[in-house]
Amino acid sequence: MALTSWKAFRFFDVSQVRLPTDAGSVSLDQGSVTCVTVGPSNIFVGTPTGTVHLLDQTFKASRSWKAHEASVTHIKQVPSTSHLLTLSEDLSHEPELKVWSLEQSEKKSGNPRCLSTITVQNARKAFPVTGLSVTSDLAQLAVGFANGCVTVVRGDFVHDRGTKQRTVFESEEPITGLEFREAHSGTSLYIATTSHIRVLAITGKAQGSPARTLDEHGCAVGCMTLDPATSEIIVARDDAIYTYGPRGKAASYAYEGAKKLVGVSKDYVLIVSPPKSNSTTAAALRTFGGTQAEDLLNSSSFTVLNTDLKFIAHSEALSSQINTLLTIWGDVFLLTIDGKLYRYHEKTFTQKLEILYRLNLYVLAISLAQKYKVDPVQQNVIFRRYGDYLYQKGDYDTAMQQYLRAIENTEPSQIIRKFLDNQHLRNLIEYLEALHEEGKATSDHTTLLLNCYAKLKDVDKLEAFIKQPGELKFDLDTAIVMCRQGGYFDQAAFLARRHNEHGLVVDILIEDLKKYAEAMAYIVRLSPKEASENVLKYGTVLLEHCPTEATGLFIDYFSGKYRPRKDAVIVQEAPVQQESGGGFLYGATVARSAVQNLAALIPLPSMSMSSATTTTTTGDGAKVQQTQVVETTTPGEYIEYDVPKPRVAFAAFIDHPESFVTFLEALIASEDVKVEEKTDLYTTLFEIYLHLASATRAEEKTEWERKARGLIEEKSVPIDTSNVLLLSDLEKFRDGTILVSERQGLRADVFRSYTSAKDTAGAIRALHKYGPEEPGLYPAALAYLTSSPQILEEAGGEVEAVLRIIDEEGLMAPLQVIQTLSNNAVATMGLVKSYLSLTVKRERDEIAANRRLIASYRSDTTQKSQDIAELALTPTSFSATRCSSCGMTLDLPTVHFLCKHSFHQRCLPGVMEGSDVEEAECPVCAPQNQAVRQVRRAQEESGGRHELFVDALGRSRERFGTVGEWLGRGVMSVKAES
């Protein structure tokens, strides 16, 4: 590539260095300086007088010493060492070379110490030295002469232990340049003449071989150098710049014009040449070496090339001839023949980018950033600006490529807003996909990407996006929601299945796809916990569309017998089926079962995601391999799980009573269901039986009632009585009420159930059955039987029988009977005539008996009063001759009582001789007296407790009699009140 096609910039700031002019300063004009070179931190200057000056950054001589007697023509510092080589020439003598140590000083003078002095031999031919090169270990150095000879000196230059010299190359052409190239395989010496470039093996396997020609064209003095970064030789000729490696020419760059000097600084190749307008004159005047006889008044040009990125970093024409090219302290220096020094300081990377931005050279800016390995953030800024530039030009595809390169440090919204137009949706999709690949996508980005797919109806890309292997790179929930909203239910189901979101898979199958059989087939292949969650959530729907399968699943799960189904995958030859849209794992095929349909939709839970074989089609309809999923009959391994209480499943059967009955009956019959849970099962089953009985008619109703009756007739059925009564009452199931009431001894309730239902025959049967044990039923029966003419007619002679029993048992007072019969106009006097006559006769007899009793009480009272008076006023004589206790004849001491009983004193318990006999009590009359005293004491105590009197009065049917009784107890006596 010619340099004329290279972009030219000014990446260097140029300034003239103000050299010191005080006493002791070193003049750098051509007459005062014979050679200049640089070290790591200093500039070395040789003079015609043999003096060497060491300049610091202020360009003042920090050290100066007399190195040779003759002019110093060559100076070179050994890289990465403190050793300096100086070479002095005098055509009357052979060249003198000295090795100096800058770290060591002479004690007397303080000058650097000279380690060794060597006279370089050239077969005693007086020709000037045109080239000098040294190896990095200072083990060998090469000196080239104008007569075409090259002398290599080997030895210990540091300790001056002797050296050996040998002329390794001879030519009729003058030597114009020498450079050592050191490698692992050996050291080579590149030799440049005016017409050839050769390489000579100094060490290694090829040592001793003659020089090998690399190019049939040479170069001028100062136009060959070594690139330390690549170890390649750079040669500047009038037509181009060439690079050479160990095998020959490596690259070339066309650059017309005479060349005077070539150098290397960092990534740049530095070229010094006279202007093109003077090249013809300069070539005609050029003598030996190519540039020595050039007119001093001719100007020079200085060019900085970046050969890697192929641009000109700086180009400038100078009015003065360039004497020396220097690179030190990170800058490039040009020394003119009149002693002026110019500094070329490279601009910062940011400044370079601004120049490139102004010129819209973003590709070069990117290459420059990658070349210098700037941080990724800065590179992304360049990519983004380049993308903005291309976007403004309308090159949206290329702009997107740049935005993708800058995706790491770019706010996605800045790019997304640019491509929201429908015309740029594909570019937007590309960017959003990259965001997901980089893991920088949010749920909003996933939503937008799926919307773009849906808008373009790009099902293939949608499937590729959701089926991409590896770690999930988008928000799963968002992707599933968007697929469902966009109508891509199959894709949503696949995505949910792939990430084991089984609940979502079932939800999509039921809510979106309405594939209830497939949903059922999917659920039965889940683990117990996952199956439970889904069957409880969608149980009602599944029972409606798949009643048999769903009921069986409920029974298996809640009886603890659930086992996840397993499937066998069979690959077989089958004819090609026509594909249909919406499928994403298989083409749509006609499946024979829900299992096969499900396998065609998504992989089953028991199958590996990679075990499915996609159907391949051919143009001629040939048979291809298809995958058939067949449910295995061998049950899978048992997975232990906590069986929930059956009650949690009841809600699912609300609208499916027949399935509910099957479920309950199966659980009741199962031995795996806990006993304490069967109470709920029996109660609920009884309720469902009654509900079905009330909802049906004729034989079917009778059958459900028979089942309900049989359920509660079993004594072992753990149904709570209150529940049976409540349910029977709600569903008008009288048999249940009666049965429970009988079992609980609630005979009155049974009778009332008949009477409330106006079942006279049933009420009479219940009265005959329970009346002897429950007499209280007869008053209720009397009220019911006389409640209406129809009931009275149905009862027949039962009313007389009831009245007779009431009268015989005294269950009601006559007045109560009359009041009961008088509540309505049903009962007649003829109905109660015999009852009333018997009652009146009995009452009269009772009154007569009471009168006789009263007369006897009065007679007894009068007699007792007389006896007491006689005892108090009339003396009493005792005629008893025998002891009332022992029956023996009385003898003294004897004790007589007013009750006419006499005792030996010794026969009286508690009465000892000499004790007080007045307090003694007749042992014969003592029990009777004690009983009287206790009755009296009880009357006195109860007479003072008025609350008992009030309570008794409230409970009494004959309150007047109760008042009389309590008056007899003294409830209102003066003593009780006090």
Coordinates of C-alpha atoms in Angstrom, one line a residue, residues 417-884:
R417 CA -35.1 4.3 21.6
K418 CA -33.3 4.7 18.3
F419 CA -34.7 1.4 16.8
L420 CA -38.3 1.4 18.1
D421 CA -39.6 2.2 14.7
N422 CA -41.3 -0.7 12.9
Q423 CA -38.7 -0.5 10.1
H424 CA -35.9 -1.2 12.5
L425 CA -37.4 -4.0 14.5
R426 CA -34.9 -6.6 13.3
N427 CA -32.1 -4.4 14.4
L428 CA -33.8 -4.0 17.8
I429 CA -34.3 -7.8 18.0
E430 CA -30.6 -8.2 17.4
Y431 CA -29.7 -5.8 20.2
L432 CA -32.1 -7.3 22.6
E433 CA -30.9 -10.8 21.9
A434 CA -27.3 -9.6 22.6
L435 CA -28.5 -8.1 25.9
H436 CA -29.8 -11.5 26.9
E437 CA -26.7 -13.2 25.8
E438 CA -24.6 -10.9 28.0
G439 CA -26.9 -11.4 30.9
K440 CA -27.8 -7.6 31.0
A441 CA -31.4 -7.9 30.1
T442 CA -34.2 -7.0 32.4
S443 CA -37.7 -8.2 32.5
D444 CA -38.7 -5.1 30.4
H445 CA -36.1 -6.1 27.8
T446 CA -37.5 -9.6 27.6
T447 CA -41.0 -8.3 27.3
L448 CA -39.9 -6.0 24.4
L449 CA -38.0 -8.8 22.6
L450 CA -41.0 -11.2 22.8
N451 CA -43.3 -8.4 21.6
C452 CA -41.0 -7.9 18.6
Y453 CA -41.1 -11.6 17.8
A454 CA -44.8 -11.5 18.0
K455 CA -45.1 -8.4 15.8
L456 CA -43.0 -9.9 13.1
K457 CA -44.6 -13.3 13.6
D458 CA -41.2 -14.8 13.7
V459 CA -42.0 -18.1 15.4
D460 CA -38.6 -19.6 14.5
K461 CA -36.7 -17.0 16.3
L462 CA -39.1 -17.1 19.2
E463 CA -38.5 -20.9 19.6
A464 CA -34.7 -20.4 19.1
F465 CA -34.8 -17.8 21.9
I466 CA -36.7 -19.9 24.4
K467 CA -34.8 -23.1 23.5
Q468 CA -31.3 -21.7 23.7
P469 CA -29.1 -24.1 25.6
G470 CA -27.1 -23.3 28.7
E471 CA -28.0 -21.0 31.6
L472 CA -31.2 -19.0 31.5
K473 CA -30.4 -15.6 30.1
F474 CA -33.8 -13.9 30.6
D475 CA -36.5 -13.5 33.1
L476 CA -38.4 -16.7 33.0
D477 CA -41.7 -15.4 34.4
T478 CA -41.7 -12.5 32.0
A479 CA -41.1 -14.7 29.0
I480 CA -43.9 -17.1 29.9
V481 CA -46.3 -14.3 30.5
M482 CA -45.5 -12.6 27.2
C483 CA -45.7 -15.9 25.3
R484 CA -49.2 -16.5 26.8
Q485 CA -50.3 -13.0 26.0
G486 CA -49.1 -13.3 22.5
G487 CA -50.9 -16.5 21.9
Y488 CA -47.8 -18.7 21.8
F489 CA -49.1 -21.2 24.3
D490 CA -47.0 -24.1 23.2
Q491 CA -43.9 -22.1 23.5
A492 CA -44.9 -20.9 27.0
A493 CA -45.6 -24.5 28.0
F494 CA -42.3 -25.7 26.7
L495 CA -40.4 -23.0 28.5
A496 CA -42.2 -23.7 31.8
R497 CA -41.6 -27.4 31.4
R498 CA -37.9 -26.9 30.7
H499 CA -37.4 -25.0 33.9
N500 CA -39.6 -27.4 35.9
E501 CA -42.4 -24.9 36.5
H502 CA -44.9 -27.7 36.5
G503 CA -47.7 -25.5 37.9
L504 CA -47.4 -23.1 34.9
V505 CA -47.4 -26.1 32.5
V506 CA -50.7 -27.3 33.9
D507 CA -52.1 -23.8 34.0
I508 CA -51.3 -23.3 30.3
L509 CA -52.7 -26.7 29.3
I510 CA -56.0 -26.0 31.1
E511 CA -56.5 -22.3 30.9
D512 CA -55.0 -21.6 27.5
L513 CA -54.9 -24.7 25.4
K514 CA -58.0 -26.4 26.9
K515 CA -56.2 -29.7 26.7
Y516 CA -57.6 -31.3 29.8
A517 CA -56.7 -34.9 29.0
E518 CA -53.1 -33.8 28.4
A519 CA -53.1 -31.8 31.6
M520 CA -54.3 -34.9 33.4
A521 CA -51.6 -37.0 31.8
Y522 CA -49.0 -34.4 32.9
I523 CA -50.1 -34.2 36.5
V524 CA -50.0 -38.0 37.1
R525 CA -46.3 -37.9 36.1
L526 CA -45.4 -35.3 38.7
S527 CA -44.0 -35.9 42.2
P528 CA -46.5 -36.2 45.0
K529 CA -46.1 -32.6 46.2
E530 CA -46.3 -31.1 42.8
A531 CA -49.2 -33.3 41.8
S532 CA -51.1 -32.3 45.0
E533 CA -50.7 -28.6 44.3
N534 CA -52.1 -28.9 40.8
V535 CA -54.9 -31.4 41.4
L536 CA -56.2 -29.3 44.2
K537 CA -56.0 -26.1 42.1
Y538 CA -57.6 -27.5 39.0
G539 CA -59.6 -30.4 40.5
T540 CA -63.0 -29.0 39.7
V541 CA -62.1 -28.4 36.0
L542 CA -60.5 -31.8 35.6
L543 CA -63.5 -33.5 37.3
E544 CA -65.8 -31.8 34.8
H545 CA -63.8 -32.9 31.7
C546 CA -62.0 -36.0 32.9
P547 CA -64.2 -37.3 35.7
T548 CA -63.0 -40.9 35.8
E549 CA -59.3 -40.1 35.6
A550 CA -59.5 -37.2 38.0
T551 CA -61.5 -39.1 40.6
G552 CA -59.0 -42.0 40.4
L553 CA -56.2 -39.5 41.0
F554 CA -57.9 -38.1 44.0
I555 CA -58.5 -41.5 45.4
D556 CA -54.9 -42.7 44.9
Y557 CA -53.4 -39.5 46.3
F558 CA -55.6 -39.2 49.4
S559 CA -55.3 -42.9 50.2
G560 CA -51.5 -42.8 50.1
K561 CA -51.2 -45.0 47.0
Y562 CA -50.1 -42.3 44.5
R563 CA -47.2 -43.3 42.3
P564 CA -45.9 -41.0 39.5
R565 CA -46.4 -42.6 36.1
K566 CA -43.4 -43.6 34.0
D567 CA -43.2 -43.6 30.2
A568 CA -41.2 -45.6 27.6
V569 CA -39.9 -43.8 24.5
I570 CA -40.2 -45.8 21.3
V571 CA -38.6 -44.6 18.1
Q572 CA -40.3 -46.1 15.1
E573 CA -40.6 -45.6 11.4
A574 CA -43.7 -43.6 10.5
P575 CA -45.0 -41.7 7.5
V576 CA -44.3 -38.0 7.5
Q577 CA -47.1 -35.9 8.9
Q578 CA -48.0 -32.4 7.7
E579 CA -46.5 -29.8 10.0
S580 CA -48.7 -27.1 11.5
G581 CA -47.9 -23.8 13.1
G582 CA -47.6 -23.4 16.9
G583 CA -45.7 -26.6 17.6
F584 CA -42.2 -26.3 18.8
L585 CA -40.8 -29.7 19.7
Y586 CA -42.5 -32.0 17.2
G587 CA -44.6 -31.4 14.1
A588 CA -48.3 -31.8 14.8
T589 CA -49.2 -35.4 14.5
V590 CA -52.5 -37.3 15.0
A591 CA -52.0 -38.9 18.5
R592 CA -53.9 -41.8 19.7
S593 CA -53.9 -40.9 23.4
A594 CA -53.5 -37.9 25.7
V595 CA -50.0 -39.2 26.5
Q596 CA -49.0 -39.2 22.9
N597 CA -50.6 -35.7 22.4
L598 CA -48.7 -34.4 25.4
A599 CA -45.4 -35.9 24.2
A600 CA -46.0 -34.1 20.9
L601 CA -46.5 -30.9 22.8
I602 CA -43.8 -30.9 25.5
P603 CA -41.6 -33.5 27.1
L604 CA -43.2 -35.4 29.9
P605 CA -41.9 -34.9 33.4
S606 CA -40.6 -38.5 33.5
M607 CA -38.7 -38.0 30.3
S608 CA -35.3 -36.3 29.8
M609 CA -35.5 -33.1 27.8
S610 CA -33.1 -34.6 25.3
S611 CA -34.8 -37.9 24.9
A612 CA -37.3 -36.7 22.4
T613 CA -36.6 -37.2 18.7
T614 CA -37.8 -34.5 16.4
T615 CA -39.7 -35.5 13.3
T616 CA -37.7 -34.9 10.1
T617 CA -39.5 -34.4 6.9
T618 CA -38.5 -35.1 3.3
G619 CA -39.8 -33.6 0.1
D620 CA -41.2 -36.9 -1.3
G621 CA -43.1 -37.9 1.8
A622 CA -40.7 -40.7 2.7
K623 CA -41.0 -42.4 6.1
V624 CA -38.9 -40.8 8.9
Q625 CA -38.2 -41.5 12.5
Q626 CA -40.8 -40.5 15.0
T627 CA -40.9 -40.8 18.7
Q628 CA -43.9 -42.5 20.3
V629 CA -44.4 -42.3 24.1
V630 CA -46.1 -45.3 25.7
E631 CA -47.1 -45.3 29.3
T632 CA -45.5 -48.2 31.2
T633 CA -47.6 -50.6 33.2
T634 CA -44.9 -51.2 35.8
P635 CA -45.5 -48.7 38.7
G636 CA -42.6 -46.4 39.5
E637 CA -40.7 -46.3 42.7
Y638 CA -42.6 -45.2 45.7
I639 CA -42.0 -41.6 46.8
E640 CA -42.9 -41.1 50.4
Y641 CA -45.1 -38.1 51.1
D642 CA -47.4 -36.8 53.8
V643 CA -50.9 -37.8 52.9
P644 CA -53.1 -34.7 53.5
K645 CA -56.5 -34.8 55.2
P646 CA -59.3 -35.8 52.8
R647 CA -61.2 -32.7 53.7
V648 CA -58.9 -30.5 51.7
A649 CA -60.2 -32.2 48.5
F650 CA -63.9 -31.7 49.3
A651 CA -64.1 -28.3 47.6
A652 CA -63.1 -29.8 44.3
F653 CA -66.3 -32.0 44.2
I654 CA -68.8 -29.2 44.8
D655 CA -70.5 -29.6 41.4
H656 CA -69.7 -33.3 41.0
P657 CA -71.7 -35.3 43.6
E658 CA -71.5 -38.6 41.8
S659 CA -67.7 -38.4 41.6
F660 CA -67.6 -37.2 45.2
V661 CA -69.6 -40.3 46.3
T662 CA -67.1 -42.5 44.5
F663 CA -64.2 -40.7 46.1
L664 CA -65.7 -40.9 49.6
E665 CA -66.7 -44.6 49.4
A666 CA -63.2 -45.5 48.1
L667 CA -61.5 -43.7 51.0
I668 CA -63.8 -45.2 53.5
A669 CA -63.1 -48.7 52.2
S670 CA -59.3 -48.0 52.2
E671 CA -57.3 -49.4 55.1
D672 CA -54.7 -46.7 54.6
V673 CA -57.0 -43.8 55.7
K674 CA -56.6 -42.9 59.3
V675 CA -59.5 -43.8 61.6
E676 CA -59.9 -40.4 63.0
E677 CA -60.3 -39.0 59.5
K678 CA -63.2 -41.3 58.6
T679 CA -65.6 -39.3 60.7
D680 CA -65.5 -36.5 58.2
L681 CA -65.7 -39.0 55.4
Y682 CA -68.8 -40.8 56.8
T683 CA -70.5 -37.5 57.7
T684 CA -69.9 -36.0 54.2
L685 CA -70.9 -39.2 52.5
F686 CA -74.2 -39.2 54.5
E687 CA -74.8 -35.6 53.5
I688 CA -74.1 -36.3 49.8
Y689 CA -76.5 -39.3 49.9
L690 CA -79.3 -37.1 51.3
H691 CA -78.5 -34.3 48.8
L692 CA -78.7 -36.7 45.8
A693 CA -81.9 -38.2 47.3
S694 CA -83.5 -34.8 47.4
A695 CA -82.4 -34.0 43.9
T696 CA -83.8 -37.1 42.3
R697 CA -87.2 -38.9 42.2
A698 CA -88.8 -42.3 42.3
E699 CA -86.5 -45.4 42.4
E700 CA -83.3 -43.4 42.3
K701 CA -84.4 -41.3 45.3
T702 CA -85.3 -44.5 47.2
E703 CA -81.9 -46.0 46.4
W704 CA -80.0 -42.9 47.8
E705 CA -82.2 -42.9 50.9
R706 CA -81.6 -46.6 51.4
K707 CA -77.8 -46.0 51.3
A708 CA -78.1 -43.1 53.7
R709 CA -80.3 -45.2 56.1
G710 CA -77.9 -48.1 55.8
L711 CA -74.9 -45.8 56.6
I712 CA -76.4 -44.6 59.9
E713 CA -77.9 -47.9 61.0
E714 CA -74.4 -49.4 61.4
K715 CA -73.3 -49.0 64.9
S716 CA -69.6 -48.8 64.0
V717 CA -70.1 -45.7 61.7
P718 CA -68.5 -42.8 63.6
I719 CA -71.0 -40.1 62.7
D720 CA -71.9 -37.5 65.3
T721 CA -75.5 -37.6 66.3
S722 CA -76.0 -33.8 66.1
N723 CA -74.7 -33.9 62.5
V724 CA -77.1 -36.7 61.5
L725 CA -80.0 -34.8 63.1
L726 CA -79.0 -31.5 61.5
L727 CA -78.5 -33.0 58.0
S728 CA -81.7 -35.1 58.3
D729 CA -83.7 -32.1 59.2
L730 CA -82.2 -30.0 56.4
E731 CA -82.9 -32.6 53.8
K732 CA -86.3 -33.7 55.3
F733 CA -85.0 -37.2 56.0
R734 CA -87.3 -38.3 58.8
D735 CA -85.8 -41.8 59.0
G736 CA -82.5 -40.3 60.1
T737 CA -84.1 -38.2 62.8
I738 CA -86.1 -41.0 64.2
L739 CA -83.2 -43.5 64.1
V740 CA -80.9 -41.1 66.0
S741 CA -83.5 -40.0 68.4
E742 CA -84.3 -43.7 69.3
R743 CA -80.6 -44.4 69.6
Q744 CA -80.1 -41.5 71.9
G745 CA -83.3 -42.1 73.9
L746 CA -85.0 -38.9 72.6
R747 CA -88.4 -40.5 72.4
A748 CA -90.2 -37.2 72.8
D749 CA -88.4 -35.9 69.8
V750 CA -89.4 -38.9 67.7
F751 CA -93.0 -38.3 68.7
R752 CA -92.8 -34.6 67.9
S753 CA -91.3 -35.4 64.5
Y754 CA -94.4 -37.4 63.7
T755 CA -96.8 -34.8 65.0
S756 CA -95.0 -32.0 63.1
A757 CA -95.3 -34.0 60.0
K758 CA -99.1 -34.6 60.7
D759 CA -98.4 -38.3 60.6
T760 CA -101.2 -39.5 63.0
A761 CA -100.6 -43.2 62.5
G762 CA -96.9 -42.7 63.1
A763 CA -97.6 -40.7 66.2
I764 CA -99.9 -43.4 67.6
R765 CA -97.3 -46.0 66.9
A766 CA -94.7 -44.0 68.6
L767 CA -97.1 -43.4 71.6
H768 CA -97.7 -47.1 72.0
K769 CA -94.0 -47.8 71.7
Y770 CA -92.6 -45.2 73.9
G771 CA -95.6 -44.2 76.1
P772 CA -95.0 -46.8 78.9
E773 CA -91.5 -45.5 79.4
E774 CA -92.3 -41.8 78.6
P775 CA -95.6 -41.0 80.3
G776 CA -95.1 -37.4 79.4
L777 CA -96.0 -38.2 75.8
Y778 CA -99.7 -38.7 76.7
P779 CA -100.5 -35.1 77.4
A780 CA -98.7 -34.2 74.2
A781 CA -100.7 -36.9 72.4
L782 CA -104.0 -35.6 73.8
A783 CA -103.2 -32.1 72.5
Y784 CA -102.2 -33.4 69.1
L785 CA -105.1 -35.8 68.7
T786 CA -107.6 -33.1 69.4
S787 CA -105.9 -30.5 67.3
S788 CA -108.0 -30.9 64.2
P789 CA -111.1 -32.8 63.1
Q790 CA -109.1 -34.7 60.6
I791 CA -106.6 -35.9 63.1
L792 CA -109.3 -36.7 65.6
E793 CA -111.1 -38.8 63.0
E794 CA -107.8 -40.6 62.1
A795 CA -107.2 -41.3 65.8
G796 CA -110.5 -43.0 66.3
G797 CA -110.9 -44.4 69.9
E798 CA -107.3 -43.5 70.7
V799 CA -108.4 -40.3 72.5
E800 CA -110.3 -42.2 75.2
A801 CA -107.4 -44.5 75.8
V802 CA -105.1 -41.5 76.2
L803 CA -107.5 -39.9 78.7
R804 CA -107.8 -43.1 80.6
I805 CA -104.0 -43.4 81.0
I806 CA -103.7 -39.7 81.9
D807 CA -106.3 -40.2 84.6
E808 CA -104.9 -43.5 85.9
E809 CA -101.3 -42.2 86.0
G810 CA -102.4 -38.8 87.3
L811 CA -100.4 -37.1 84.5
M812 CA -102.7 -34.1 84.3
A813 CA -105.1 -32.4 86.6
P814 CA -108.7 -32.4 85.3
L815 CA -108.6 -28.6 84.9
Q816 CA -105.5 -29.0 82.7
V817 CA -107.3 -31.6 80.6
I818 CA -110.3 -29.2 80.2
Q819 CA -108.0 -26.4 79.3
T820 CA -106.2 -28.5 76.8
L821 CA -109.4 -29.6 75.1
S822 CA -110.8 -26.2 75.2
N823 CA -108.0 -24.7 73.0
N824 CA -110.0 -25.5 69.9
A825 CA -113.6 -26.5 69.0
V826 CA -112.6 -30.1 68.1
A827 CA -113.3 -32.0 71.3
T828 CA -117.0 -32.4 72.5
M829 CA -118.5 -33.0 75.9
G830 CA -119.5 -36.4 74.8
L831 CA -115.8 -37.2 74.2
V832 CA -114.9 -36.4 77.9
K833 CA -118.2 -37.2 79.6
S834 CA -117.0 -40.5 81.1
Y835 CA -113.6 -38.9 82.0
L836 CA -115.3 -36.1 83.9
S837 CA -117.7 -38.4 85.7
L838 CA -114.9 -40.6 86.9
T839 CA -112.9 -37.5 87.9
V840 CA -115.8 -36.0 89.9
K841 CA -116.5 -39.2 91.8
R842 CA -112.8 -39.6 92.6
E843 CA -112.6 -36.0 93.9
R844 CA -115.6 -36.5 96.1
D845 CA -114.1 -39.7 97.6
E846 CA -110.9 -37.9 98.2
I847 CA -112.7 -35.0 100.0
A848 CA -114.5 -37.4 102.2
A849 CA -111.3 -39.2 103.1
N850 CA -109.6 -35.9 103.9
R851 CA -112.5 -34.9 106.2
R852 CA -112.2 -38.1 108.1
L853 CA -108.4 -37.6 108.5
I854 CA -109.0 -34.1 109.8
A855 CA -111.4 -35.4 112.4
S856 CA -108.9 -38.0 113.5
Y857 CA -106.2 -35.4 113.8
R858 CA -108.4 -33.1 115.9
S859 CA -109.3 -36.0 118.2
D860 CA -105.7 -36.9 118.7
T861 CA -104.8 -33.4 119.4
T862 CA -107.5 -33.0 122.1
Q863 CA -106.4 -36.2 123.8
K864 CA -102.7 -35.1 123.8
S865 CA -103.6 -31.8 125.3
Q866 CA -105.5 -33.5 128.1
D867 CA -102.6 -35.8 128.8
I868 CA -100.2 -32.9 129.1
A869 CA -102.5 -31.0 131.5
E870 CA -102.9 -34.0 133.7
L871 CA -99.2 -34.6 133.8
A872 CA -98.6 -31.0 134.8
L873 CA -101.3 -30.8 137.6
T874 CA -102.2 -34.4 138.8
P875 CA -99.8 -36.7 140.7
T876 CA -98.8 -39.8 138.9
S877 CA -98.6 -43.2 140.4
F878 CA -96.3 -45.9 139.1
S879 CA -97.4 -49.5 139.5
A880 CA -94.8 -51.3 137.3
T881 CA -93.0 -54.2 139.1
R882 CA -90.5 -55.1 136.4
C883 CA -87.7 -53.2 134.6
S884 CA -88.7 -52.1 131.1

